[in-house]
Structure formats: structure tokens, C-alpha cells
């Protein structure tokens, strides 16, 4: 866990007068106070920034807690606000997407052009039988067609489930099955570090295990040879060249609470959770947070360097920025390919004004030294952002000084797949403390509490909770309402609070410091992994009878995966077996889950009821006090 040791002693960084004068929001305290005292009114006023086919009868329906409903009775489609309404204005000819492939190829789309491509893709999906309410799985590299496919699915009233292109066939198959997708959209591969990825091959393996799949649409990106099964697999360009794929397509009218997408994330059990987000509230929450936190103006060139396959990409690469009519930068490949200046080159070349990335990426680029960014003119930047894990003050300061030239405030945004958008974040006018996500966004009340729900004292560690509903919140877990209640709402049931699963502190100035996960989730390079998923990948190997996984601090990754395994009879621990097991986990889950270390052990610390005490393993590995071990079986 990345510990923030410097909490209250930390120095303050003040934004310049110029930034304050130009900011979309010039004062925080009074608007914040207003927003929590008049929560529904506040969101209702903000909702005027969007167009609705039909307005709501009720802003918030709390009659069936925790299944909140926002903008009940309203009709909309996120596509109407993300694309259609811009076509009626000068933004029709504004750039929507500037995309650069890893090999250096470039594609650009105006809002007009994006609409044309989305309509065409939408008609292709219709011709494949996709209907309102279906869930279409998307497994693609970072190419514009990924965004176009997402928007096309939503335009015709279906919902997408984007599975990050780094996931294994196993993970893809389990997600397809859970969503019961009939259609999969993929590509023949993508570029990563000068090599072509095997996306279609992995997709084929996954489809062979997915009974619901009827057809697969493949976008040509790399032109490598891929296996296409007749009757199931279609090239996108063949379908798109067919006369049914016209450039015109009506946007389906949806009700505010209709499903927009599901996105799987890791939790305490091995089964991934498909979090459900809906049209109305999510449209509002992503666009408002994007506009105010990142101070978005019409002449911005916005670059969220996350993959669209994660929530950051959904909310702040695709939906929030498009709703705000922003020009989006998108890049396919690795940050250090072919050289460690690739990102800085992109910022200079396209005049990027706001960069939003993760602490892991910053630490990774920092490692190559200042000479790489210093070769480039980064003066177009006016604001920076960070997300995904706590940012250590050293990385914060490097980002601030070397990339931001001490003139770009850093928006350290804390949020989750479940929250839909940023919950804790500075605004450009907020005095900053390196490593703190500062304060709640408008409308939100957060607190750090003990088990009983009492607020802990300043600078004391406790559990992070959210005290009131917000429009961007996930509505449930697909097909498992009970798990949604149990996971997030049961710990503070009496109070009706949402448990984030993170530990945090609030300092004497009311600044929040998120320390890290306190459940069985590990954040590795910003990726969210469940210990149960890693453990079940390990025990699926013939040599392993039992396994435990924990996260230990790692300089670049934030946390790295350390595992403890008990071998089956007849197997002996060796370096060779260790690397075989590491590879096995990577192939079961995806390369990002590669364990740092496999420890061969005789025993695992367990409670008398047989639960592995990962906390004890962690304390031992760090040479710390093991805490209360009274339940430990000997
Ligand atoms: C977990 C959620 C939200 C987009 C990406 C992650 C950690 C996220 C921060 C931050 C400290 C952070 C938390 C959270 N996290 N942002 N600014 N400071 N920790 O979404 O994969 O659902 O992970 O990421 O532990 O619970 P996610």
C-alpha cells in the first residue's frame, strides 16, 4: 500500500491569480455549502446544462434505498448530449477526436465525422440484430473504433460491456457469460511496444467457451492474419460497406434510469462484479465534474491517457468530454515507445492543454529522467490530473515541476468504478497539498469513520464513507442486487452510508488523504485486482493446493503482488516453478496481474474458521506488528 506519510506536515501550493481569474468556478466553500444543503435543487440546476427529450417528474427517488433513482420520468440518451446536440451548433465542425496510433498514423474526427461513423456502426449493429436492452461486449485496442463502437451501441439503446484489451481469454469469457452477450466487437490486433497484440486469437478462445455469442464483428487495425469463423465472424469494413449501413441513424429515446453500460471490476470474491450505470445521472455527473474540475473551455485539447476499457476512460476519455463538446486526444500505444519522450512529443505536437493520467504512469516516466520532457515545449499545458491510486509526494512534485513548470495545478481525483465520476478532488482554485485529493466535489458528503460510524479525529486513520447519493453512482451489480447491498451498504446500514473500501484520514484543514484499500483488493499500477482472483488463478495450476495473495509497496507500481503457495504432494518449490506460476497467473488473468514473487510455504495463517489472514502475511512481510491475532489458529 502506498502510504502517505507526509500528511499534515505537507506544504501548500497556491494556484496563480491568472488561474483563479479564468476558472469556471471561482469560489468553493459557499457553493459547496449550498450544494449539500440543497442537494436535489443543486443537481436540478446543473441538469439544465444538458438537453433532455423530456424533463423529470422527480429529481431523486429514495423510496427503495439503496436503490436510488435520479431524474425519474426523464427521457434522454447520453448520445444526444455527447453528439447530436453539438451538430446543431458551430461545434459540428470542431474536432472531437485526435487519435495517434503507436506506429505514428493519425486519424481525426470532427463532431460531424464522429456522428457519421457512429451512425454507420449503429446501423451495422442493427443489421446484426442488436436491440434495445442487449449488452454488447467490446474487446478492442485503443483505436477510435473502440469509442465509435461504444457510442453506436448506446445510440440504438443497447448497453456496452467494455473488457480491457489486456484481459485474458478466461476473463473475457467469464464477462461475456455474465452479460449474456450475443455480439462481440473486437479487432484483429493493436500495436503495443512495436508488436501486434493477439486480440482476435484471445477473442476466439473466449468465444469458443461462450454459449451466448452468435456473432463477432472484427475491425481491421493491423492486417495480420486472423482466424475468422464463417457464419460467426464478420469484418467490420465488409458490413460497413453494405448499403444498409447508411450514414443516418436515429438516436433511441431512453428513460433516465435505463442501463447505459456495465463495467466489471474486482471485489472480494473471485466473481467479477458488473457495475451498472445509467443514462441520465451519469451524463450529468461526468460532464459537470469534467467541466468544473478540469476547468474545461472550448479551446482545450484534453488528454485523458487512460484506456477506454476502464472507468476513467469511460467517464473522462469518452462521455464527460464529449458531452462538454471537448476536443479529445487519444493515443494507442506505450508511453515510452519508441522512446521515453513519446507522451511529451504528443503534448507538443497537438498542443495538449490538460493531461489526466495515473501516478504509476508518472513514476514510470520520471524514472527516465528530466532530459526527455525537457526536449519538448510543454507550454500548452495549463492543468494536470492524477487518478487511480494515491500519488506519492515525490511523483507529485516531479509532475508539478518538470511537466507543469510549476504553473499547472494538479487535480488529484479520488473515485471508483462504482462512483462513475470524481468524488474527492481539488478545483483549479484550491490550494494543494501533494498527495491529498483535497475535498468533496459539490453535492457530496464524505467522511472518515470508525466501525461504529463515529468520525475519527483529525489525522487519524479510518474508513472512507459517502453519506448521500449522487447522480453518477452505480445502480446495482448486474443480476445481483443482494451483492450490491452487501458489498457497499451493509456496514453502515443504520446510517445509510456507502462504504468505499478505502482507508483514509482527514487533516486539521479538512483535506482528505486516501491511504489505500482495506478490503481484499490490491491496486497494482492502478489496476484493480482481487486477491481471490489471483488465488483462484494459482490454485488452477496442478502444483498448487492453497494460495494467498497480498500487495506490498512497490516503487513504480504502487503495490506489487506477492503470493504464498502450498504445493501439492510430489511438487518441489524451485525458481523454474516460480516463473511458471507467474506466467500461469498472467495467462489466466492478463499480463498486468503478473505476480512479483511466489513464496513456497508449508502453512498459511488462518482463522479458526479457516479464513486466510492476509493481514498477518502482510504485517510479517513488512516486519510490522501482526495486530490482533487472537483468532489465529495455530
Ligand atoms: C480505487 C478504485 C477512479 C478511476 C480509476 C480507479 C483507488 C483511485 C485515487 C486517488 C488514492 C485512489 C482507491 C479506490 N484510487 N483514485 N486519487 N487517490 N486512491 O477506479 O479501478 O474502480 O479503483 O482506486 O483505492 O477505491 P477503480
mmCIF file of N, CA and C in Angstrom, residues 520-582:
data_model
loop_
_atom_site.group_PDB
_atom_site.id
_atom_site.type_symbol
_atom_site.label_atom_id
_atom_site.label_comp_id
_atom_site.label_asym_id
_atom_site.label_seq_id
_atom_site.Cartn_x
_atom_site.Cartn_y
_atom_site.Cartn_z
ATOM 1 N N UNK A 520 -10.125 -6.907 0.260
ATOM 2 C CA UNK A 520 -9.241 -7.836 -0.434
ATOM 3 C C UNK A 520 -9.019 -7.432 -1.881
ATOM 4 N N UNK A 521 -8.751 -6.153 -2.050
ATOM 5 C CA UNK A 521 -8.472 -5.618 -3.372
ATOM 6 C C UNK A 521 -7.060 -5.046 -3.341
ATOM 7 N N UNK A 522 -6.295 -5.302 -4.410
ATOM 8 C CA UNK A 522 -4.941 -4.746 -4.495
ATOM 9 C C UNK A 522 -4.881 -3.843 -5.721
ATOM 10 N N UNK A 523 -4.287 -2.675 -5.538
ATOM 11 C CA UNK A 523 -4.103 -1.774 -6.663
ATOM 12 C C UNK A 523 -2.682 -1.915 -7.173
ATOM 13 N N UNK A 524 -2.534 -2.493 -8.354
ATOM 14 C CA UNK A 524 -1.209 -2.721 -8.924
ATOM 15 C C UNK A 524 -1.094 -1.871 -10.184
ATOM 16 N N UNK A 525 -0.178 -0.928 -10.192
ATOM 17 C CA UNK A 525 -0.048 0.013 -11.310
ATOM 18 C C UNK A 525 -1.400 0.650 -11.638
ATOM 19 N N UNK A 526 -2.209 0.879 -10.615
ATOM 20 C CA UNK A 526 -3.529 1.464 -10.836
ATOM 21 C C UNK A 526 -4.578 0.438 -11.235
ATOM 22 N N UNK A 527 -4.185 -0.761 -11.609
ATOM 23 C CA UNK A 527 -5.157 -1.815 -11.936
ATOM 24 C C UNK A 527 -5.736 -2.359 -10.647
ATOM 25 N N UNK A 528 -7.012 -2.653 -10.690
ATOM 26 C CA UNK A 528 -7.689 -3.148 -9.500
ATOM 27 C C UNK A 528 -7.833 -4.665 -9.596
ATOM 28 N N UNK A 529 -7.199 -5.359 -8.676
ATOM 29 C CA UNK A 529 -7.201 -6.819 -8.703
ATOM 30 C C UNK A 529 -7.711 -7.351 -7.383
ATOM 31 N N UNK A 530 -8.487 -8.431 -7.451
ATOM 32 C CA UNK A 530 -8.971 -9.060 -6.235
ATOM 33 C C UNK A 530 -8.021 -10.169 -5.826
ATOM 34 N N UNK A 531 -7.714 -10.235 -4.529
ATOM 35 C CA UNK A 531 -6.843 -11.326 -4.068
ATOM 36 C C UNK A 531 -7.469 -12.671 -4.439
ATOM 37 N N UNK A 532 -8.796 -12.775 -4.369
ATOM 38 C CA UNK A 532 -9.470 -14.040 -4.674
ATOM 39 C C UNK A 532 -9.248 -14.463 -6.126
ATOM 40 N N UNK A 533 -9.206 -13.484 -7.032
ATOM 41 C CA UNK A 533 -8.989 -13.824 -8.443
ATOM 42 C C UNK A 533 -7.574 -14.358 -8.656
ATOM 43 N N UNK A 534 -6.605 -13.736 -7.989
ATOM 44 C CA UNK A 534 -5.214 -14.167 -8.130
ATOM 45 C C UNK A 534 -5.058 -15.561 -7.515
ATOM 46 N N UNK A 535 -5.677 -15.734 -6.359
ATOM 47 C CA UNK A 535 -5.584 -17.023 -5.675
ATOM 48 C C UNK A 535 -6.249 -18.128 -6.486
ATOM 49 N N UNK A 536 -7.399 -17.838 -7.100
ATOM 50 C CA UNK A 536 -8.037 -18.921 -7.856
ATOM 51 C C UNK A 536 -7.262 -19.212 -9.139
ATOM 52 N N UNK A 537 -6.592 -18.199 -9.690
ATOM 53 C CA UNK A 537 -5.710 -18.463 -10.842
ATOM 54 C C UNK A 537 -4.578 -19.397 -10.408
ATOM 55 N N UNK A 538 -4.013 -19.164 -9.225
ATOM 56 C CA UNK A 538 -2.906 -20.001 -8.745
ATOM 57 C C UNK A 538 -3.342 -21.442 -8.489
ATOM 58 N N UNK A 539 -4.470 -21.618 -7.805
ATOM 59 C CA UNK A 539 -4.868 -22.990 -7.480
ATOM 60 C C UNK A 539 -5.387 -23.761 -8.696
ATOM 61 N N UNK A 540 -5.601 -23.040 -9.813
ATOM 62 C CA UNK A 540 -5.966 -23.776 -11.032
ATOM 63 C C UNK A 540 -4.736 -24.443 -11.661
ATOM 64 N N UNK A 541 -3.553 -24.171 -11.097
ATOM 65 C CA UNK A 541 -2.321 -24.826 -11.572
ATOM 66 C C UNK A 541 -2.167 -26.157 -10.822
ATOM 67 N N UNK A 542 -1.772 -27.228 -11.536
ATOM 68 C CA UNK A 542 -1.718 -28.555 -10.896
ATOM 69 C C UNK A 542 -0.772 -28.656 -9.696
ATOM 70 N N UNK A 543 0.199 -27.751 -9.579
ATOM 71 C CA UNK A 543 1.160 -27.867 -8.483
ATOM 72 C C UNK A 543 0.653 -27.268 -7.172
ATOM 73 N N UNK A 544 -0.435 -26.498 -7.239
ATOM 74 C CA UNK A 544 -0.817 -25.701 -6.073
ATOM 75 C C UNK A 544 -2.042 -26.267 -5.356
ATOM 76 N N UNK A 545 -1.940 -26.369 -4.050
ATOM 77 C CA UNK A 545 -3.134 -26.765 -3.312
ATOM 78 C C UNK A 545 -3.799 -25.573 -2.631
ATOM 79 N N UNK A 546 -3.002 -24.638 -2.106
ATOM 80 C CA UNK A 546 -3.591 -23.452 -1.483
ATOM 81 C C UNK A 546 -2.745 -22.228 -1.798
ATOM 82 N N UNK A 547 -3.389 -21.077 -1.845
ATOM 83 C CA UNK A 547 -2.642 -19.861 -2.177
ATOM 84 C C UNK A 547 -3.225 -18.645 -1.475
ATOM 85 N N UNK A 548 -2.347 -17.685 -1.183
ATOM 86 C CA UNK A 548 -2.788 -16.393 -0.647
ATOM 87 C C UNK A 548 -2.035 -15.297 -1.389
ATOM 88 N N UNK A 549 -2.729 -14.200 -1.667
ATOM 89 C CA UNK A 549 -2.088 -13.082 -2.365
ATOM 90 C C UNK A 549 -2.237 -11.810 -1.540
ATOM 91 N N UNK A 550 -1.172 -11.038 -1.484
ATOM 92 C CA UNK A 550 -1.229 -9.732 -0.814
ATOM 93 C C UNK A 550 -0.515 -8.694 -1.681
ATOM 94 N N UNK A 551 -0.710 -7.431 -1.375
ATOM 95 C CA UNK A 551 0.013 -6.367 -2.057
ATOM 96 C C UNK A 551 1.070 -5.809 -1.126
ATOM 97 N N UNK A 552 2.274 -5.633 -1.659
ATOM 98 C CA UNK A 552 3.322 -4.984 -0.870
ATOM 99 C C UNK A 552 3.824 -3.775 -1.654
ATOM 100 N N UNK A 553 4.274 -2.730 -0.934
ATOM 101 C CA UNK A 553 4.679 -1.493 -1.609
ATOM 102 C C UNK A 553 5.733 -1.744 -2.690
ATOM 103 N N UNK A 554 5.555 -1.041 -3.809
ATOM 104 C CA UNK A 554 6.494 -1.161 -4.916
ATOM 105 C C UNK A 554 6.730 0.231 -5.469
ATOM 106 N N UNK A 555 7.982 0.537 -5.729
ATOM 107 C CA UNK A 555 8.361 1.893 -6.099
ATOM 108 C C UNK A 555 7.627 2.421 -7.339
ATOM 109 N N UNK A 556 7.494 1.582 -8.353
ATOM 110 C CA UNK A 556 6.846 2.041 -9.581
ATOM 111 C C UNK A 556 5.355 1.728 -9.616
ATOM 112 N N UNK A 557 5.019 0.509 -9.184
ATOM 113 C CA UNK A 557 3.641 0.036 -9.340
ATOM 114 C C UNK A 557 2.720 0.474 -8.206
ATOM 115 N N UNK A 558 3.243 1.103 -7.191
ATOM 116 C CA UNK A 558 2.428 1.420 -6.018
ATOM 117 C C UNK A 558 2.372 0.203 -5.106
ATOM 118 N N UNK A 559 1.778 -0.870 -5.616
ATOM 119 C CA UNK A 559 1.797 -2.158 -4.924
ATOM 120 C C UNK A 559 2.192 -3.221 -5.931
ATOM 121 N N UNK A 560 2.828 -4.280 -5.426
ATOM 122 C CA UNK A 560 3.105 -5.435 -6.271
ATOM 123 C C UNK A 560 2.486 -6.654 -5.609
ATOM 124 N N UNK A 561 2.178 -7.657 -6.439
ATOM 125 C CA UNK A 561 1.522 -8.865 -5.931
ATOM 126 C C UNK A 561 2.555 -9.834 -5.377
ATOM 127 N N UNK A 562 2.413 -10.180 -4.114
ATOM 128 C CA UNK A 562 3.238 -11.220 -3.500
ATOM 129 C C UNK A 562 2.321 -12.368 -3.125
ATOM 130 N N UNK A 563 2.728 -13.569 -3.459
ATOM 131 C CA UNK A 563 1.847 -14.703 -3.185
ATOM 132 C C UNK A 563 2.548 -15.745 -2.336
ATOM 133 N N UNK A 564 1.767 -16.489 -1.604
ATOM 134 C CA UNK A 564 2.234 -17.559 -0.726
ATOM 135 C C UNK A 564 1.486 -18.805 -1.147
ATOM 136 N N UNK A 565 2.235 -19.853 -1.518
ATOM 137 C CA UNK A 565 1.550 -21.045 -2.013
ATOM 138 C C UNK A 565 1.984 -22.297 -1.269
ATOM 139 N N UNK A 566 1.024 -23.197 -1.095
ATOM 140 C CA UNK A 566 1.321 -24.525 -0.549
ATOM 141 C C UNK A 566 1.254 -25.498 -1.725
ATOM 142 N N UNK A 567 2.333 -26.260 -1.903
ATOM 143 C CA UNK A 567 2.401 -27.166 -3.052
ATOM 144 C C UNK A 567 1.699 -28.481 -2.750
ATOM 145 N N UNK A 568 1.214 -29.087 -3.798
ATOM 146 C CA UNK A 568 0.650 -30.432 -3.671
ATOM 147 C C UNK A 568 1.788 -31.434 -3.493
ATOM 148 N N UNK A 569 1.449 -32.578 -2.946
ATOM 149 C CA UNK A 569 2.441 -33.648 -2.782
ATOM 150 C C UNK A 569 3.136 -33.953 -4.103
ATOM 151 N N UNK A 570 4.439 -34.128 -4.010
ATOM 152 C CA UNK A 570 5.174 -34.511 -5.208
ATOM 153 C C UNK A 570 5.765 -33.314 -5.946
ATOM 154 N N UNK A 571 5.406 -32.077 -5.532
ATOM 155 C CA UNK A 571 5.983 -30.887 -6.182
ATOM 156 C C UNK A 571 6.981 -30.213 -5.255
ATOM 157 N N UNK A 572 8.051 -29.701 -5.839
ATOM 158 C CA UNK A 572 9.083 -29.047 -5.047
ATOM 159 C C UNK A 572 9.238 -27.613 -5.555
ATOM 160 N N UNK A 573 9.320 -26.668 -4.625
ATOM 161 C CA UNK A 573 9.492 -25.275 -4.999
ATOM 162 C C UNK A 573 10.849 -25.056 -5.659
ATOM 163 N N UNK A 574 10.853 -24.329 -6.787
ATOM 164 C CA UNK A 574 12.113 -24.022 -7.463
ATOM 165 C C UNK A 574 11.927 -22.707 -8.207
ATOM 166 N N UNK A 575 13.046 -22.159 -8.681
ATOM 167 C CA UNK A 575 12.950 -20.928 -9.459
ATOM 168 C C UNK A 575 12.139 -21.148 -10.738
ATOM 169 N N UNK A 576 12.344 -22.328 -11.293
ATOM 170 C CA UNK A 576 11.640 -22.656 -12.538
ATOM 171 C C UNK A 576 10.128 -22.708 -12.291
ATOM 172 N N UNK A 577 9.747 -23.347 -11.208
ATOM 173 C CA UNK A 577 8.315 -23.425 -10.892
ATOM 174 C C UNK A 577 7.763 -22.035 -10.569
ATOM 175 N N UNK A 578 8.597 -21.223 -9.904
ATOM 176 C CA UNK A 578 8.142 -19.862 -9.597
ATOM 177 C C UNK A 578 7.808 -19.103 -10.885
ATOM 178 N N UNK A 579 8.712 -19.183 -11.880
ATOM 179 C CA UNK A 579 8.409 -18.406 -13.086
ATOM 180 C C UNK A 579 7.254 -19.025 -13.868
ATOM 181 N N UNK A 580 7.123 -20.341 -13.780
ATOM 182 C CA UNK A 580 5.982 -20.984 -14.441
ATOM 183 C C UNK A 580 4.657 -20.518 -13.802
ATOM 184 N N UNK A 581 4.663 -20.399 -12.487
ATOM 185 C CA UNK A 581 3.448 -19.969 -11.791
ATOM 186 C C UNK A 581 3.103 -18.508 -12.100
ATOM 187 N N UNK A 582 4.148 -17.696 -12.172
ATOM 188 C CA UNK A 582 3.919 -16.287 -12.526
ATOM 189 C C UNK A 582 3.262 -16.196 -13.900
#
